[in-house]
Short mmCIF file of C-alpha atoms in Angstrom, two decimals:
data_model
loop_
_atom_site.label_atom_id
_atom_site.label_comp_id
_atom_site.label_asym_id
_atom_site.label_seq_id
_atom_site.Cartn_x
_atom_site.Cartn_y
_atom_site.Cartn_z
CA MET A 1 -0.03 -0.04 -0.16
CA THR A 2 1.32 3.24 -0.95
CA PRO A 3 0.47 6.79 0.67
CA ASN A 4 -1.87 7.75 -2.46
CA GLN A 5 -4.20 4.44 -1.99
CA SER A 6 -4.65 5.08 1.98
CA LEU A 7 -7.29 7.19 3.17
CA LEU A 8 -5.06 8.60 6.08
CA SER A 9 -1.38 8.30 6.13
CA GLY A 10 1.46 10.01 8.03
CA ILE A 11 4.89 10.63 6.21
CA LYS A 12 7.94 10.66 8.51
CA LEU A 13 5.91 12.07 11.42
CA ARG A 14 7.97 13.55 14.21
CA LYS A 15 6.94 15.70 17.12
CA GLN A 16 9.17 17.09 20.26
CA PHE A 17 8.36 18.67 23.39
CA ARG A 18 10.16 21.26 25.37
CA VAL A 19 9.94 20.21 29.04
CA SER A 20 12.26 20.49 32.06
CA ALA A 21 12.53 17.77 34.52
CA GLY A 22 12.33 20.34 37.97
CA PRO A 23 12.65 23.65 38.88
CA ALA A 24 16.65 23.61 38.96
CA SER A 25 16.80 21.65 35.65
CA GLN A 26 17.90 22.56 32.50
CA THR A 27 14.88 22.46 29.44
CA GLY A 28 15.42 19.73 27.33
CA LEU A 29 13.35 18.25 24.15
CA LEU A 30 11.43 15.23 24.74
CA THR A 31 10.86 13.02 21.81
CA SER A 32 7.28 11.82 21.43
CA VAL A 33 7.00 10.62 17.69
CA ASP A 34 10.28 10.06 15.80
CA GLY A 35 9.94 9.60 12.00
CA VAL A 36 6.72 7.77 11.75
CA ASP A 37 5.42 6.25 8.70
CA VAL A 38 1.37 5.02 9.06
CA GLU A 39 -0.88 4.13 6.34
CA ILE A 40 -5.00 3.64 6.96
CA ALA A 41 -6.64 2.18 4.29
CA ARG A 42 -10.40 3.10 3.63
CA GLY A 43 -12.57 0.65 5.84
CA GLU A 44 -9.51 -0.75 7.63
CA THR A 45 -8.98 -0.85 11.51
CA VAL A 46 -5.42 -0.44 12.53
CA GLY A 47 -4.12 -0.88 16.12
CA ILE A 48 -1.42 1.24 17.66
CA ALA A 49 0.07 -0.34 20.92
CA GLY A 50 2.78 0.58 23.24
CA GLU A 51 3.20 1.14 26.78
CA SER A 52 2.16 4.47 28.10
CA GLY A 53 4.48 6.84 27.32
CA CYS A 54 5.71 5.36 23.62
CA GLY A 55 4.02 8.38 21.81
CA LYS A 56 0.83 6.76 21.02
CA SER A 57 -1.58 9.06 21.75
CA THR A 58 0.65 11.83 20.18
CA LEU A 59 0.46 10.16 16.66
CA GLY A 60 -3.36 9.33 17.23
CA LYS A 61 -3.54 13.56 17.73
CA ILE A 62 -1.25 14.31 14.85
CA LEU A 63 -3.16 11.92 12.27
CA ALA A 64 -6.46 13.60 13.44
CA GLY A 65 -5.24 16.88 12.69
CA LEU A 66 -5.39 18.04 16.65
CA MET A 67 -1.76 18.77 16.62
CA PRO A 68 0.63 19.70 14.06
CA PRO A 69 3.71 17.86 13.48
CA ASP A 70 7.34 19.56 13.56
CA GLY A 71 8.38 17.15 10.82
CA GLY A 72 6.50 15.13 8.03
CA GLU A 73 3.08 15.65 7.10
CA VAL A 74 -0.53 13.94 7.18
CA ARG A 75 -2.24 12.95 4.23
CA TYR A 76 -5.86 13.03 3.65
CA CYS A 77 -6.68 10.95 0.26
CA GLY A 78 -3.11 11.28 -0.64
CA ARG A 79 -2.75 14.98 -0.08
CA ALA A 80 -1.31 17.03 2.81
CA ILE A 81 -3.83 18.45 5.16
CA HIS A 82 -1.92 21.51 5.68
CA THR A 83 -2.01 22.56 1.80
CA LEU A 84 -5.65 21.94 1.34
CA PRO A 85 -7.86 24.76 0.68
CA PRO A 86 -9.65 25.99 3.89
CA ALA A 87 -13.00 24.54 2.58
CA GLU A 88 -11.56 21.08 2.04
CA ARG A 89 -9.37 21.68 5.61
CA GLU A 90 -12.52 22.22 7.32
CA ARG A 91 -14.11 18.94 5.74
CA PHE A 92 -11.01 16.73 6.81
CA ARG A 93 -11.83 18.32 10.49
CA ARG A 94 -15.73 17.28 10.09
CA ARG A 95 -14.79 13.75 8.46
CA THR A 96 -12.16 12.84 11.24
CA GLN A 97 -13.23 12.25 14.49
CA MET A 98 -11.23 11.47 18.14
CA ILE A 99 -12.88 9.67 20.83
CA PHE A 100 -10.63 10.58 24.18
CA GLN A 101 -9.44 8.46 26.62
CA ASP A 102 -10.64 9.88 29.57
CA PRO A 103 -14.66 9.71 29.74
CA PHE A 104 -14.39 12.01 32.73
CA SER A 105 -12.79 15.01 31.42
CA SER A 106 -13.44 14.98 27.83
CA LEU A 107 -17.25 16.00 28.28
CA ASN A 108 -17.96 19.50 29.28
CA PRO A 109 -19.48 19.23 32.71
CA ARG A 110 -21.50 22.62 32.44
CA MET A 111 -23.43 20.95 29.13
CA ARG A 112 -26.12 18.66 29.10
CA ILE A 113 -25.41 15.73 27.02
CA GLY A 114 -27.69 16.23 24.57
CA ASP A 115 -26.12 19.98 23.87
CA SER A 116 -22.56 17.76 23.84
CA ILE A 117 -23.75 15.63 20.97
CA ALA A 118 -26.11 18.56 18.68
CA GLU A 119 -22.76 20.65 19.04
CA PRO A 120 -20.99 19.34 16.03
CA LEU A 121 -24.71 19.38 14.04
CA ILE A 122 -24.94 23.13 14.95
CA ILE A 123 -21.77 24.32 13.68
CA ASP A 124 -22.20 21.72 10.54
CA GLY A 125 -25.38 24.37 10.12
CA GLY A 126 -27.99 23.93 7.55
CA SER A 127 -30.46 21.75 9.94
CA SER A 128 -33.57 22.87 11.59
CA ARG A 129 -33.50 22.74 15.42
CA GLN A 130 -36.22 19.89 15.03
CA ALA A 131 -33.47 17.80 12.77
CA ILE A 132 -30.94 18.61 15.05
CA ARG A 133 -32.65 17.15 18.08
CA ALA A 134 -34.13 14.14 15.87
CA THR A 135 -30.51 13.01 15.29
CA MET A 136 -29.27 14.13 18.58
CA LEU A 137 -32.11 11.45 20.05
CA GLN A 138 -31.06 9.00 17.35
CA LEU A 139 -27.60 8.90 18.19
CA LEU A 140 -28.32 8.51 21.77
CA GLU A 141 -30.28 5.25 20.94
CA THR A 142 -27.53 4.24 18.53
CA VAL A 143 -25.17 3.93 21.58
CA GLY A 144 -27.49 2.52 23.71
CA LEU A 145 -28.58 5.37 25.72
CA LYS A 146 -32.34 6.95 26.10
CA ALA A 147 -33.86 10.17 25.39
CA GLU A 148 -34.80 11.22 28.82
CA HIS A 149 -30.88 11.10 29.26
CA ALA A 150 -30.36 14.28 26.83
CA ASN A 151 -31.24 16.52 29.58
CA ARG A 152 -28.58 15.36 32.29
CA PHE A 153 -25.18 16.62 32.95
CA PRO A 154 -22.16 14.13 32.68
CA ASP A 155 -21.58 13.60 36.48
CA GLU A 156 -24.97 11.53 36.40
CA PHE A 157 -23.23 9.11 34.09
CA SER A 158 -21.03 6.25 34.70
CA GLY A 159 -17.89 6.00 32.92
CA GLY A 160 -18.90 3.30 30.36
CA GLN A 161 -22.18 5.50 29.99
CA ARG A 162 -19.98 8.63 29.59
CA GLN A 163 -17.67 7.00 26.87
CA ARG A 164 -20.98 6.21 25.07
CA ILE A 165 -21.82 9.73 25.12
CA GLY A 166 -18.45 10.38 23.64
CA ILE A 167 -18.94 7.67 20.63
CA ALA A 168 -22.60 9.23 20.00
CA ARG A 169 -20.41 13.02 20.03
CA ALA A 170 -17.65 11.58 17.75
CA LEU A 171 -20.49 9.80 15.07
CA ALA A 172 -22.50 13.40 15.09
CA SER A 173 -20.61 14.90 12.24
CA SER A 174 -20.91 11.84 9.89
CA PRO A 175 -17.30 10.98 9.95
CA GLU A 176 -15.47 8.48 7.92
CA ILE A 177 -12.66 8.29 10.32
CA ILE A 178 -12.45 7.70 13.93
CA ILE A 179 -9.43 7.34 15.84
CA ALA A 180 -10.19 6.19 19.51
CA ASP A 181 -7.52 7.08 22.14
CA GLU A 182 -7.77 4.33 24.72
CA PRO A 183 -11.01 3.78 24.80
CA VAL A 184 -11.88 1.36 27.44
CA SER A 185 -8.70 1.67 29.55
CA SER A 186 -10.74 3.47 32.20
CA LEU A 187 -13.46 0.82 32.50
CA ASP A 188 -14.38 -2.22 34.02
CA ILE A 189 -13.79 -5.52 32.23
CA SER A 190 -17.27 -6.14 31.69
CA ILE A 191 -17.78 -2.33 30.50
CA GLN A 192 -14.73 -2.86 27.94
CA ALA A 193 -16.47 -5.88 26.46
CA GLN A 194 -19.59 -3.45 25.55
CA ILE A 195 -17.96 -0.51 23.83
CA ILE A 196 -15.46 -2.94 22.30
CA ASN A 197 -18.92 -4.09 20.69
CA LEU A 198 -20.29 -1.08 20.19
CA LEU A 199 -17.45 0.34 18.37
CA GLN A 200 -17.51 -2.84 15.89
CA THR A 201 -21.13 -2.30 15.54
CA MET A 202 -20.72 1.43 14.78
CA LYS A 203 -17.75 0.61 12.08
CA SER A 204 -20.08 -1.95 10.16
CA GLU A 205 -23.17 0.41 10.22
CA HIS A 206 -21.36 3.74 9.38
CA HIS A 207 -18.63 1.99 7.12
CA LEU A 208 -16.02 3.45 9.10
CA THR A 209 -12.05 3.84 8.89
CA MET A 210 -10.82 3.43 12.92
CA ALA A 211 -7.30 3.89 14.37
CA ILE A 212 -7.83 1.94 17.76
CA ILE A 213 -4.82 3.13 20.63
CA SER A 214 -4.24 0.78 23.31
CA HIS A 215 -1.83 -0.51 25.73
CA ASP A 216 -3.66 -3.58 25.67
CA LEU A 217 -2.77 -5.85 23.23
CA SER A 218 -6.02 -8.30 23.85
CA VAL A 219 -8.29 -5.34 22.74
CA LEU A 220 -6.70 -4.88 19.58
CA ARG A 221 -6.34 -8.62 18.81
CA HIS A 222 -10.20 -8.68 18.90
CA ILE A 223 -10.96 -5.41 16.52
CA CYS A 224 -8.03 -5.00 14.28
CA ASP A 225 -7.35 -5.64 10.95
CA ARG A 226 -3.99 -4.52 11.28
CA VAL A 227 -1.55 -3.73 14.54
CA LEU A 228 1.42 -1.32 14.75
CA VAL A 229 3.79 -1.82 17.63
CA MET A 230 5.40 1.58 19.06
CA TYR A 231 8.09 2.16 21.17
CA LEU A 232 10.14 5.19 22.36
CA GLY A 233 8.25 7.27 19.48
CA VAL A 234 9.14 4.55 16.63
CA ILE A 235 7.41 1.89 14.98
CA VAL A 236 9.00 -1.48 15.72
CA GLU A 237 6.87 -3.78 14.57
CA SER A 238 3.34 -3.84 11.79
CA ALA A 239 1.52 -6.67 10.57
CA PRO A 240 -1.93 -8.24 10.27
CA ALA A 241 -3.30 -8.61 13.89
CA ALA A 242 -3.73 -12.52 13.23
CA ARG A 243 -0.20 -12.86 11.93
CA LEU A 244 1.26 -10.71 14.64
CA PHE A 245 -0.30 -12.52 17.91
CA GLN A 246 1.20 -16.12 16.35
CA GLN A 247 4.14 -15.16 14.47
CA TYR A 248 5.95 -11.71 15.74
CA GLN A 249 9.04 -10.60 14.98
CA HIS A 250 10.44 -8.24 17.52
CA PRO A 251 11.07 -9.21 21.05
CA TYR A 252 9.06 -6.20 22.34
CA SER A 253 6.09 -7.51 21.08
CA GLU A 254 6.72 -11.06 21.90
CA ALA A 255 6.84 -9.19 25.96
CA LEU A 256 3.85 -7.24 25.18
CA ILE A 257 1.64 -10.60 23.58
CA ALA A 258 3.07 -12.74 26.60
CA ALA A 259 1.91 -10.08 29.30
CA ILE A 260 -1.87 -10.63 28.00
CA PRO A 261 -3.48 -12.67 30.83
CA ARG A 262 -4.45 -15.99 30.05
CA ILE A 263 -5.86 -19.26 31.71
CA SER A 264 -3.09 -20.96 33.74
CA GLY A 265 -1.30 -23.71 31.99
CA GLN A 266 -2.51 -22.62 28.66
CA PRO A 267 -0.73 -24.20 25.99
CA GLY A 268 2.42 -21.97 24.42
CA HIS A 269 2.22 -19.60 27.09
CA THR A 270 5.94 -18.35 28.13
CA ALA A 271 6.22 -15.78 30.58
CA VAL A 272 8.33 -12.82 29.14
CA VAL A 273 9.34 -10.30 32.04
CA LEU A 274 10.36 -6.86 30.79
CA ALA A 275 13.71 -5.99 32.37
CA GLY A 276 13.62 -2.20 33.89
CA ASP A 277 11.35 0.48 33.27
CA LEU A 278 10.39 2.20 29.26
CA PRO A 279 13.69 4.93 29.48
CA SER A 280 12.76 8.57 29.51
CA PRO A 281 12.10 10.52 25.93
CA LEU A 282 14.68 13.08 27.10
CA ALA A 283 17.46 10.64 27.06
CA ILE A 284 16.50 7.63 24.14
CA PRO A 285 19.31 4.78 23.93
CA SER A 286 21.41 4.75 21.54
CA GLY A 287 21.02 2.03 18.83
CA CYS A 288 17.80 -0.34 18.98
CA ARG A 289 15.98 1.82 21.50
CA PHE A 290 14.65 -1.45 23.06
CA HIS A 291 18.14 -2.98 23.97
CA PRO A 292 18.37 -2.05 27.62
CA ARG A 293 15.30 -4.27 28.39
CA CYS A 294 15.75 -6.76 25.69
CA ARG A 295 16.94 -10.14 27.11
CA TYR A 296 18.30 -11.09 23.22
CA ALA A 297 20.86 -7.83 22.98
CA VAL A 298 23.94 -8.07 21.36
CA GLU A 299 26.94 -5.46 20.76
CA LEU A 300 25.19 -4.62 17.16
CA CYS A 301 21.95 -3.79 18.82
CA ARG A 302 23.91 -1.18 21.11
CA THR A 303 25.26 0.82 18.30
CA THR A 304 23.17 0.53 15.27
CA PRO A 305 19.50 1.45 14.75
CA PRO A 306 17.56 -1.13 13.25
CA ALA A 307 15.68 -0.53 9.98
CA LEU A 308 11.90 -1.32 9.99
CA GLU A 309 12.61 -4.05 7.32
CA GLU A 310 9.82 -6.63 5.65
CA LYS A 311 10.29 -9.77 7.19
CA ARG A 312 7.69 -11.67 5.52
CA ALA A 313 5.06 -10.20 3.12
CA GLY A 314 3.15 -7.65 4.81
CA HIS A 315 5.14 -7.96 7.86
CA PHE A 316 7.68 -5.50 8.83
CA ALA A 317 9.91 -5.32 12.16
CA ALA A 318 12.88 -3.21 13.27
CA CYS A 319 15.17 -5.80 14.69
CA HIS A 320 18.55 -7.10 13.74
CA LEU A 321 18.30 -10.30 15.06
CA SER A 322 14.49 -11.69 14.28
CA LYS A 323 15.32 -14.00 11.73
CA ASP A 324 17.59 -16.00 14.36
CA ILE A 325 15.06 -15.37 17.29
CA PHE A 326 11.95 -15.96 15.56
CA PRO A 327 12.77 -18.65 12.70
CA GLY A 328 9.24 -19.91 12.33
#
């Protein structure tokens, strides 16, 4: 797939933040996204996985047009969004919506939820007050809420209900693309399943293209066509979801997959414990960024950054040793 065949793509995306580690510390540059290429085809669901602090949320906001990259460009239907005429750029913003991670802070506490859902419809214009209300009520019903909920405030709802409200609000502008940032991480397990099922239903009924950001690979396994694994601002593996879980080609992916809870004694389950903590993005390790935590690392890994290479058809990994470690 080339960028021109993608509905949404990022080319060599880079984002840094100027931060200070403390009152007496010098200001430094935190590298959150570092030269990332990503392509999402129309109708595809792509997962973006990795630990907290790997740059997933920043990448999602850049792809959604909510944050400008410091380098590279985002393309919509093959055209860089920063070069689009104002009317087309506005269309991109309407057709690309984000579901935010925290359902407790992503809703205005002073707005009734009916007004929050209706706001995108009002901004779009061209509809009567009656038509906007009818659409708002239909969206509430679509996500499993009732008409009487429209007059309530966010603090009257549970976390799962608030996330449903966020989904309804995202659907209000009839988007093509939904980018969901950790959409179930703050919810109970039983509620997580409900929201995942709702996202799958919405994708099918509204013909959506989706990017799902999550540190939990078990979520991505069941909803995504393809998964990108991020580590310290770069993509270290990209593969069709089914293949990634069976034939991963990077030690970081191996560790993340091994951490998925399983029934005790389940065949094929081998414990892999990551050494140490995620290094600071203010001081990215030399060579392979994962080498300080990798049980397979050799001197080459410590000195030379590995390229993201195609190991099998459609399966890419950035690891010097993948053919030796994962020959199957």
